[in-house]
C-alpha positions as semicolon CSV with decimal commas, in nm:
position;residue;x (nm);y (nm);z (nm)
1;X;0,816;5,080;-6,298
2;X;0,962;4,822;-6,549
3;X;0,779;4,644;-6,816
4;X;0,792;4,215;-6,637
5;X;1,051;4,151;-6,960
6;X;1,328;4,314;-6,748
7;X;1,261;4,109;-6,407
8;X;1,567;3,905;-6,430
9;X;1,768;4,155;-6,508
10;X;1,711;4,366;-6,226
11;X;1,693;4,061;-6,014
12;X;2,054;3,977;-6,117
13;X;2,174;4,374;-6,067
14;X;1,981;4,368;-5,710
15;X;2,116;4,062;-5,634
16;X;2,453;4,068;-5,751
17;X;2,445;4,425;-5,550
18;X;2,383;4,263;-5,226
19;X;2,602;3,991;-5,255
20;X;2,914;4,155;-5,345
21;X;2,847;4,431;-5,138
22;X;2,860;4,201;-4,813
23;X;3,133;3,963;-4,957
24;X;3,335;4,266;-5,007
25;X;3,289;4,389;-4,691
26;X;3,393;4,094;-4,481
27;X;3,683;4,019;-4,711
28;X;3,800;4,374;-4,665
29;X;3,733;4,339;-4,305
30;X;3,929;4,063;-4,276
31;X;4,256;4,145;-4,496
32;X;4,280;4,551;-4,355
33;X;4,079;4,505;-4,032
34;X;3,928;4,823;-3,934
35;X;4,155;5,040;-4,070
36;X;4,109;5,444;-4,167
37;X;4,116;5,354;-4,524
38;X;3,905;5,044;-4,498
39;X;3,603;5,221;-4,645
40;X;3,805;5,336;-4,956
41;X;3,913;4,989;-5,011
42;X;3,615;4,827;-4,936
43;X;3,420;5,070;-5,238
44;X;3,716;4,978;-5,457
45;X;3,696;4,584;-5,414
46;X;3,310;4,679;-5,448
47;X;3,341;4,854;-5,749
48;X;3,552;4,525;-5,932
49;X;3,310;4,275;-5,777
50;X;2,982;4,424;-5,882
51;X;3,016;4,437;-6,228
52;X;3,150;4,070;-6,236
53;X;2,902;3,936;-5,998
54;X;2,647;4,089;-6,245
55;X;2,807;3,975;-6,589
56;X;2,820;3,627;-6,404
57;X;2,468;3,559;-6,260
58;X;2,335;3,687;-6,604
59;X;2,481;3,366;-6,697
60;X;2,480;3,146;-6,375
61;X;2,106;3,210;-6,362
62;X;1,934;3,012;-6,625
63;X;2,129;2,650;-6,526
64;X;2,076;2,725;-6,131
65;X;1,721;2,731;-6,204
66;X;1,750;2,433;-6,436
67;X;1,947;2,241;-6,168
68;X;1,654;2,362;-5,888
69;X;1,397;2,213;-6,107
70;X;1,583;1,875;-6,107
71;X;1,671;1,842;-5,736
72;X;1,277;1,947;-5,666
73;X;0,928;1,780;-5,760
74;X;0,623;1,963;-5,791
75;X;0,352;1,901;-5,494
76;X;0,028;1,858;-5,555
C-alpha cells in the first residue's frame, strides 16, 4: 500500500494507462485493421502514448478539477 500523499499520482498513471491503452487500440485498429502485426504496433503506439498521457494529466489535473468546481454547486 501507498502512503494517501501519492493518490494522484497513481490516479494519473492508472488513468492515463487505461486511456491510452484503449485510444491506442482503436486508432491502431482503425489505420492497420486487423492485421498480423497489429499487436506489435498497437504496444508501440502504446508505449509513446502512455508516458505522454501521464506527463500530461499530471498537469491537466489540477485546472480540470478547478473548472469541475466552477461548473458545480455544492448540495446541501
Amino acid at each position: 500500500m501507498f502512503p494517501a500523499r501519492f493518490a494522484p499520482i497513481l490516479f494519473a498513471l492508472i488513468m492515463s494507462g487505461l486511456m491510452s491503452c484503449i485510444v491506442t487500440c482503436i486508432a491502431t485498429l482503425r489505420a492497420v485493421g486487423m492485421s498480423d502485426d497489429m499487436a506489435d504496433k498497437w504496444m508501440g503506439a502504446w508505449g509513446i502514448a502512455w508516458p505522454t498521457a501521464f506527463v500530461v494529466l499530471l498537469f491537466v489535473a489540477p485546472l480540470t478539477r478547478r473548472m469541475v468546481a466552477a461548473l458545480v454547486r455544492a448540495e446541501g
